Amino acid sequence: MKKKLLTMLLLTVLSVGIVACGDKDQGESSNSSPSEEISSTQPESEESESSSKEETQSDVPEESSQEQELNNSHTVDGITISVNTFSVEPYEDSQGEYTKRIVMEFTIKNESDSAFGYITAWEGRLSDGYKLETWADIMSMDLNQVASGSEKTDKAYFLIDDSIDPDEITVSYNFMDYGEEYWADFGKIMTGEMGQEEYMSKYGNYEVLEFNVTKE
């Protein structure tokens, strides 16, 4: 029960940042984007139309486009997170609610100049949108790091019952550095020493990475 409460608390705290980022994105989307301006303006000639398309396409990095197509690897600020496949294993739930556990292996490669802190608490959904129950070992609710110039493989878990037999899932990871300072502040959230506004000012601006994962 303590594991579940801590995991739920961590994901709840992080979801505050997701809401804030969503509000920010909505505010920004009220302004016309470059692509919208191009589509709403009739080109005077074929040459100007071709030039506009080239400028729009050049705004998207080639590597980023390739990663989005594969959707199983993302690189941000020198940190590459990759997910390949998942497996399903039996699981004994003390309350009898879940009978199986999805085991998803992921790798973090750190090509930045400093250590990178990460968490094993991911969010997952089935293809129909059903939200999976996240499971995290209580020992993982602490500082986990990948040294600069190295890589590390770890696992994330989701709980399911016998009625679910997925071939594919979509998982998301809230990308930021979960270093020593973060966990110190996380402790303050649990004790009430830090409020939502202060937390948002420090950790509310992060990127949500999505991955498509198939069963091995």
PDB file of C-alpha atoms in Angstrom:
ATOM      1  CA  MET A   1       0.000   0.000   0.000  1.00  0.00           C
ATOM      2  CA  LYS A   2       2.838   2.402   0.821  1.00  0.00           C
ATOM      3  CA  LYS A   3       4.401   1.725  -2.594  1.00  0.00           C
ATOM      4  CA  LYS A   4       1.121   2.519  -4.333  1.00  0.00           C
ATOM      5  CA  LEU A   5       0.554   5.712  -2.353  1.00  0.00           C
ATOM      6  CA  LEU A   6       4.058   7.016  -3.077  1.00  0.00           C
ATOM      7  CA  THR A   7       3.743   6.189  -6.768  1.00  0.00           C
ATOM      8  CA  MET A   8       0.342   7.877  -6.974  1.00  0.00           C
ATOM      9  CA  LEU A   9       1.720  10.916  -5.143  1.00  0.00           C
ATOM     10  CA  LEU A  10       4.691  11.187  -7.499  1.00  0.00           C
ATOM     11  CA  LEU A  11       2.505  10.938 -10.605  1.00  0.00           C
ATOM     12  CA  THR A  12      -0.025  13.377  -9.121  1.00  0.00           C
ATOM     13  CA  VAL A  13       2.688  15.925  -8.396  1.00  0.00           C
ATOM     14  CA  LEU A  14       4.080  15.533 -11.911  1.00  0.00           C
ATOM     15  CA  SER A  15       0.620  15.768 -13.490  1.00  0.00           C
ATOM     16  CA  VAL A  16       0.353  19.292 -12.086  1.00  0.00           C
ATOM     17  CA  GLY A  17       3.140  20.200 -14.459  1.00  0.00           C
ATOM     18  CA  ILE A  18       1.343  18.514 -17.361  1.00  0.00           C
ATOM     19  CA  VAL A  19      -1.777  20.599 -16.730  1.00  0.00           C
ATOM     20  CA  ALA A  20       0.270  23.762 -16.542  1.00  0.00           C
ATOM     21  CA  CYS A  21       2.121  22.981 -19.755  1.00  0.00           C
ATOM     22  CA  GLY A  22      -1.215  22.264 -21.429  1.00  0.00           C
ATOM     23  CA  ASP A  23      -2.602  25.630 -20.346  1.00  0.00           C
ATOM     24  CA  LYS A  24       0.526  27.339 -21.619  1.00  0.00           C
ATOM     25  CA  ASP A  25       0.302  25.544 -24.943  1.00  0.00           C
ATOM     26  CA  GLN A  26      -3.344  26.550 -25.318  1.00  0.00           C
ATOM     27  CA  GLY A  27      -2.432  30.141 -24.721  1.00  0.00           C
ATOM     28  CA  GLU A  28       0.291  30.033 -27.307  1.00  0.00           C
ATOM     29  CA  SER A  29      -1.944  28.283 -29.842  1.00  0.00           C
ATOM     30  CA  SER A  30      -4.288  31.278 -29.889  1.00  0.00           C
ATOM     31  CA  ASN A  31      -1.658  33.087 -31.976  1.00  0.00           C
ATOM     32  CA  SER A  32      -1.306  32.191 -35.656  1.00  0.00           C
ATOM     33  CA  SER A  33       1.541  29.758 -36.268  1.00  0.00           C
ATOM     34  CA  PRO A  34       3.906  30.178 -39.258  1.00  0.00           C
ATOM     35  CA  SER A  35       2.281  27.222 -41.021  1.00  0.00           C
ATOM     36  CA  GLU A  36      -1.206  28.686 -40.541  1.00  0.00           C
ATOM     37  CA  GLU A  37      -0.077  32.011 -41.948  1.00  0.00           C
ATOM     38  CA  ILE A  38       1.406  30.305 -44.990  1.00  0.00           C
ATOM     39  CA  SER A  39      -1.766  28.298 -45.699  1.00  0.00           C
ATOM     40  CA  SER A  40      -4.021  31.330 -45.324  1.00  0.00           C
ATOM     41  CA  THR A  41      -1.957  33.483 -47.714  1.00  0.00           C
ATOM     42  CA  GLN A  42      -2.181  32.835 -51.455  1.00  0.00           C
ATOM     43  CA  PRO A  43       1.346  32.760 -53.005  1.00  0.00           C
ATOM     44  CA  GLU A  44       1.984  35.219 -55.811  1.00  0.00           C
ATOM     45  CA  SER A  45       4.004  32.687 -57.753  1.00  0.00           C
ATOM     46  CA  GLU A  46       5.124  29.067 -57.742  1.00  0.00           C
ATOM     47  CA  GLU A  47       8.577  30.231 -56.660  1.00  0.00           C
ATOM     48  CA  SER A  48       7.300  31.946 -53.495  1.00  0.00           C
ATOM     49  CA  GLU A  49       5.135  28.903 -52.644  1.00  0.00           C
ATOM     50  CA  SER A  50       8.142  26.593 -52.980  1.00  0.00           C
ATOM     51  CA  SER A  51      10.252  28.910 -50.829  1.00  0.00           C
ATOM     52  CA  SER A  52       7.614  29.003 -48.082  1.00  0.00           C
ATOM     53  CA  LYS A  53       7.421  25.207 -47.977  1.00  0.00           C
ATOM     54  CA  GLU A  54      11.211  24.873 -47.781  1.00  0.00           C
ATOM     55  CA  GLU A  55      11.398  27.352 -44.888  1.00  0.00           C
ATOM     56  CA  THR A  56       8.637  25.515 -42.998  1.00  0.00           C
ATOM     57  CA  GLN A  57      10.304  22.136 -43.465  1.00  0.00           C
ATOM     58  CA  SER A  58      13.706  23.474 -42.401  1.00  0.00           C
ATOM     59  CA  ASP A  59      12.264  24.365 -38.988  1.00  0.00           C
ATOM     60  CA  VAL A  60      11.949  20.637 -38.132  1.00  0.00           C
ATOM     61  CA  PRO A  61      15.285  18.902 -37.373  1.00  0.00           C
ATOM     62  CA  GLU A  62      15.819  15.801 -39.481  1.00  0.00           C
ATOM     63  CA  GLU A  63      16.778  13.663 -36.472  1.00  0.00           C
ATOM     64  CA  SER A  64      13.700  14.735 -34.548  1.00  0.00           C
ATOM     65  CA  SER A  65      11.417  13.816 -37.469  1.00  0.00           C
ATOM     66  CA  GLN A  66      13.007  10.371 -37.697  1.00  0.00           C
ATOM     67  CA  GLU A  67      12.596   9.748 -33.980  1.00  0.00           C
ATOM     68  CA  GLN A  68       8.922  10.740 -34.131  1.00  0.00           C
ATOM     69  CA  GLU A  69       8.390   8.296 -37.001  1.00  0.00           C
ATOM     70  CA  LEU A  70       9.966   5.440 -35.042  1.00  0.00           C
ATOM     71  CA  ASN A  71       8.353   6.646 -31.808  1.00  0.00           C
ATOM     72  CA  ASN A  72      10.473   4.393 -29.608  1.00  0.00           C
ATOM     73  CA  SER A  73      13.421   6.729 -29.016  1.00  0.00           C
ATOM     74  CA  HIS A  74      13.666  10.390 -28.081  1.00  0.00           C
ATOM     75  CA  THR A  75      16.710  12.627 -27.568  1.00  0.00           C
ATOM     76  CA  VAL A  76      16.517  15.813 -25.500  1.00  0.00           C
ATOM     77  CA  ASP A  77      19.543  17.898 -24.434  1.00  0.00           C
ATOM     78  CA  GLY A  78      21.996  15.035 -24.992  1.00  0.00           C
ATOM     79  CA  ILE A  79      19.821  12.463 -23.169  1.00  0.00           C
ATOM     80  CA  THR A  80      18.441   9.605 -25.286  1.00  0.00           C
ATOM     81  CA  ILE A  81      15.630   7.459 -23.873  1.00  0.00           C
ATOM     82  CA  SER A  82      14.782   4.298 -25.816  1.00  0.00           C
ATOM     83  CA  VAL A  83      12.051   1.697 -25.341  1.00  0.00           C
ATOM     84  CA  ASN A  84      11.908  -1.546 -27.309  1.00  0.00           C
ATOM     85  CA  THR A  85       9.398  -4.196 -26.232  1.00  0.00           C
ATOM     86  CA  PHE A  86       7.484  -5.344 -23.161  1.00  0.00           C
ATOM     87  CA  SER A  87       6.619  -8.689 -21.617  1.00  0.00           C
ATOM     88  CA  VAL A  88       3.850  -9.870 -19.302  1.00  0.00           C
ATOM     89  CA  GLU A  89       4.513 -11.913 -16.171  1.00  0.00           C
ATOM     90  CA  PRO A  90       2.351 -13.309 -13.332  1.00  0.00           C
ATOM     91  CA  TYR A  91       1.831 -10.974 -10.388  1.00  0.00           C
ATOM     92  CA  GLU A  92       0.424 -11.620  -6.921  1.00  0.00           C
ATOM     93  CA  ASP A  93      -1.657  -8.736  -5.648  1.00  0.00           C
ATOM     94  CA  SER A  94      -2.396  -8.866  -1.918  1.00  0.00           C
ATOM     95  CA  GLN A  95      -5.837  -7.387  -2.623  1.00  0.00           C
ATOM     96  CA  GLY A  96      -6.524  -9.722  -5.537  1.00  0.00           C
ATOM     97  CA  GLU A  97      -7.222  -6.911  -7.990  1.00  0.00           C
ATOM     98  CA  TYR A  98      -4.334  -7.561 -10.392  1.00  0.00           C
ATOM     99  CA  THR A  99      -2.966 -10.890 -11.615  1.00  0.00           C
ATOM    100  CA  LYS A 100      -0.354  -9.856 -14.183  1.00  0.00           C
ATOM    101  CA  ARG A 101       2.386  -7.275 -14.551  1.00  0.00           C
ATOM    102  CA  ILE A 102       3.653  -5.589 -17.720  1.00  0.00           C
ATOM    103  CA  VAL A 103       7.446  -5.328 -17.655  1.00  0.00           C
ATOM    104  CA  MET A 104       8.887  -2.655 -19.938  1.00  0.00           C
ATOM    105  CA  GLU A 105      12.633  -2.227 -20.315  1.00  0.00           C
ATOM    106  CA  PHE A 106      14.059   1.166 -21.192  1.00  0.00           C
ATOM    107  CA  THR A 107      17.563   2.520 -21.749  1.00  0.00           C
ATOM    108  CA  ILE A 108      18.909   5.986 -20.977  1.00  0.00           C
ATOM    109  CA  LYS A 109      22.069   7.144 -22.745  1.00  0.00           C
ATOM    110  CA  ASN A 110      23.686  10.254 -21.302  1.00  0.00           C
ATOM    111  CA  GLU A 111      25.791  12.257 -23.766  1.00  0.00           C
ATOM    112  CA  SER A 112      25.482  15.493 -21.796  1.00  0.00           C
ATOM    113  CA  ASP A 113      28.145  17.043 -19.566  1.00  0.00           C
ATOM    114  CA  SER A 114      26.480  16.214 -16.251  1.00  0.00           C
ATOM    115  CA  ALA A 115      24.806  13.323 -14.444  1.00  0.00           C
ATOM    116  CA  PHE A 116      21.124  12.790 -15.264  1.00  0.00           C
ATOM    117  CA  GLY A 117      18.531  11.729 -12.705  1.00  0.00           C
ATOM    118  CA  TYR A 118      15.536   9.644 -13.816  1.00  0.00           C
ATOM    119  CA  ILE A 119      12.480   7.860 -12.408  1.00  0.00           C
ATOM    120  CA  THR A 120      10.929   4.450 -13.123  1.00  0.00           C
ATOM    121  CA  ALA A 121       7.344   5.679 -12.693  1.00  0.00           C
ATOM    122  CA  TRP A 122       5.943   5.933 -16.242  1.00  0.00           C
ATOM    123  CA  GLU A 123       2.355   6.320 -17.412  1.00  0.00           C
ATOM    124  CA  GLY A 124       0.820   3.809 -19.813  1.00  0.00           C
ATOM    125  CA  ARG A 125      -2.351   3.288 -21.832  1.00  0.00           C
ATOM    126  CA  LEU A 126      -3.824   0.568 -24.013  1.00  0.00           C
ATOM    127  CA  SER A 127      -4.676   1.245 -27.656  1.00  0.00           C
ATOM    128  CA  ASP A 128      -8.285   2.020 -26.685  1.00  0.00           C
ATOM    129  CA  GLY A 129      -7.178   4.680 -24.183  1.00  0.00           C
ATOM    130  CA  TYR A 130      -7.542   2.546 -21.039  1.00  0.00           C
ATOM    131  CA  LYS A 131      -5.123   3.891 -18.414  1.00  0.00           C
ATOM    132  CA  LEU A 132      -2.798   1.308 -16.888  1.00  0.00           C
ATOM    133  CA  GLU A 133      -1.979   1.103 -13.198  1.00  0.00           C
ATOM    134  CA  THR A 134       1.630   2.191 -12.632  1.00  0.00           C
ATOM    135  CA  TRP A 135       3.717   0.094 -10.245  1.00  0.00           C
ATOM    136  CA  ALA A 136       7.054   1.249  -8.839  1.00  0.00           C
ATOM    137  CA  ASP A 137       9.338  -0.343  -6.277  1.00  0.00           C
ATOM    138  CA  ILE A 138       9.560   1.831  -3.175  1.00  0.00           C
ATOM    139  CA  MET A 139      13.362   1.626  -3.434  1.00  0.00           C
ATOM    140  CA  SER A 140      13.149   3.307  -6.848  1.00  0.00           C
ATOM    141  CA  MET A 141      11.383   6.329  -5.363  1.00  0.00           C
ATOM    142  CA  ASP A 142      14.768   7.857  -4.737  1.00  0.00           C
ATOM    143  CA  LEU A 143      17.805   9.163  -6.593  1.00  0.00           C
ATOM    144  CA  ASN A 144      18.620   7.153  -9.744  1.00  0.00           C
ATOM    145  CA  GLN A 145      21.301   8.594 -11.992  1.00  0.00           C
ATOM    146  CA  VAL A 146      23.151   7.962 -15.245  1.00  0.00           C
ATOM    147  CA  ALA A 147      26.685   9.314 -15.279  1.00  0.00           C
ATOM    148  CA  SER A 148      27.850  11.566 -18.101  1.00  0.00           C
ATOM    149  CA  GLY A 149      29.131   9.555 -21.054  1.00  0.00           C
ATOM    150  CA  SER A 150      27.433   6.323 -19.974  1.00  0.00           C
ATOM    151  CA  GLU A 151      24.122   4.511 -20.349  1.00  0.00           C
ATOM    152  CA  LYS A 152      21.849   2.495 -18.093  1.00  0.00           C
ATOM    153  CA  THR A 153      18.983   0.058 -18.607  1.00  0.00           C
ATOM    154  CA  ASP A 154      16.092  -0.123 -16.142  1.00  0.00           C
ATOM    155  CA  LYS A 155      12.484  -1.329 -16.000  1.00  0.00           C
ATOM    156  CA  ALA A 156       9.032   0.184 -15.596  1.00  0.00           C
ATOM    157  CA  TYR A 157       5.955  -1.791 -14.536  1.00  0.00           C
ATOM    158  CA  PHE A 158       2.183  -1.676 -15.048  1.00  0.00           C
ATOM    159  CA  LEU A 159      -0.450  -3.885 -13.384  1.00  0.00           C
ATOM    160  CA  ILE A 160      -3.294  -5.621 -15.264  1.00  0.00           C
ATOM    161  CA  ASP A 161      -5.835  -8.385 -14.643  1.00  0.00           C
ATOM    162  CA  ASP A 162      -6.614 -11.563 -16.606  1.00  0.00           C
ATOM    163  CA  SER A 163      -9.085  -9.769 -18.876  1.00  0.00           C
ATOM    164  CA  ILE A 164      -6.301  -7.723 -20.461  1.00  0.00           C
ATOM    165  CA  ASP A 165      -3.811  -9.208 -22.913  1.00  0.00           C
ATOM    166  CA  PRO A 166      -2.208  -6.296 -24.778  1.00  0.00           C
ATOM    167  CA  ASP A 167      -0.068  -6.578 -27.907  1.00  0.00           C
ATOM    168  CA  GLU A 168       0.797  -2.880 -27.888  1.00  0.00           C
ATOM    169  CA  ILE A 169       0.801  -0.057 -25.353  1.00  0.00           C
ATOM    170  CA  THR A 170       1.551   3.655 -25.435  1.00  0.00           C
ATOM    171  CA  VAL A 171       3.725   4.954 -22.619  1.00  0.00           C
ATOM    172  CA  SER A 172       4.738   8.482 -21.634  1.00  0.00           C
ATOM    173  CA  TYR A 173       7.661   9.801 -19.630  1.00  0.00           C
ATOM    174  CA  ASN A 174       7.834  13.216 -17.977  1.00  0.00           C
ATOM    175  CA  PHE A 175      11.282  14.370 -19.031  1.00  0.00           C
ATOM    176  CA  MET A 176      13.410  16.433 -16.650  1.00  0.00           C
ATOM    177  CA  ASP A 177      16.419  15.906 -14.385  1.00  0.00           C
ATOM    178  CA  TYR A 178      15.261  14.073 -11.251  1.00  0.00           C
ATOM    179  CA  GLY A 179      18.430  14.919  -9.364  1.00  0.00           C
ATOM    180  CA  GLU A 180      19.182  15.472  -5.691  1.00  0.00           C
ATOM    181  CA  GLU A 181      17.481  18.853  -5.614  1.00  0.00           C
ATOM    182  CA  TYR A 182      14.273  17.395  -7.049  1.00  0.00           C
ATOM    183  CA  TRP A 183      14.042  14.659  -4.420  1.00  0.00           C
ATOM    184  CA  ALA A 184      14.747  17.131  -1.643  1.00  0.00           C
ATOM    185  CA  ASP A 185      11.814  19.220  -2.894  1.00  0.00           C
ATOM    186  CA  PHE A 186       9.684  16.106  -3.313  1.00  0.00           C
ATOM    187  CA  GLY A 187      10.198  15.443   0.381  1.00  0.00           C
ATOM    188  CA  LYS A 188       9.045  18.996   1.109  1.00  0.00           C
ATOM    189  CA  ILE A 189       5.868  18.397  -0.899  1.00  0.00           C
ATOM    190  CA  MET A 190       5.097  15.315   1.204  1.00  0.00           C
ATOM    191  CA  THR A 191       5.557  17.268   4.432  1.00  0.00           C
ATOM    192  CA  GLY A 192       3.731  20.347   3.173  1.00  0.00           C
ATOM    193  CA  GLU A 193       6.806  22.589   3.276  1.00  0.00           C
ATOM    194  CA  MET A 194       6.481  23.348  -0.449  1.00  0.00           C
ATOM    195  CA  GLY A 195       3.316  24.568  -2.124  1.00  0.00           C
ATOM    196  CA  GLN A 196       2.041  24.046  -5.666  1.00  0.00           C
ATOM    197  CA  GLU A 197       3.067  27.499  -6.885  1.00  0.00           C
ATOM    198  CA  GLU A 198       6.683  27.070  -5.797  1.00  0.00           C
ATOM    199  CA  TYR A 199       6.820  23.574  -7.269  1.00  0.00           C
ATOM    200  CA  MET A 200       5.424  24.805 -10.586  1.00  0.00           C
ATOM    201  CA  SER A 201       8.006  27.559 -10.804  1.00  0.00           C
ATOM    202  CA  LYS A 202      10.793  24.953 -10.579  1.00  0.00           C
ATOM    203  CA  TYR A 203       9.406  21.828 -12.232  1.00  0.00           C
ATOM    204  CA  GLY A 204       6.347  22.838 -14.239  1.00  0.00           C
ATOM    205  CA  ASN A 205       8.097  23.313 -17.561  1.00  0.00           C
ATOM    206  CA  TYR A 206       9.117  19.879 -18.839  1.00  0.00           C
ATOM    207  CA  GLU A 207       8.514  17.787 -21.936  1.00  0.00           C
ATOM    208  CA  VAL A 208       6.253  14.738 -22.106  1.00  0.00           C
ATOM    209  CA  LEU A 209       7.779  12.009 -24.303  1.00  0.00           C
ATOM    210  CA  GLU A 210       5.528   9.344 -25.844  1.00  0.00           C
ATOM    211  CA  PHE A 211       6.562   5.895 -27.028  1.00  0.00           C
ATOM    212  CA  ASN A 212       4.725   3.077 -28.839  1.00  0.00           C
ATOM    213  CA  VAL A 213       5.742  -0.294 -27.401  1.00  0.00           C
ATOM    214  CA  THR A 214       4.908  -3.765 -28.738  1.00  0.00           C
ATOM    215  CA  LYS A 215       4.891  -7.102 -26.959  1.00  0.00           C
ATOM    216  CA  GLU A 216       7.992  -9.231 -27.419  1.00  0.00           C
TER     217      GLU A 216
END
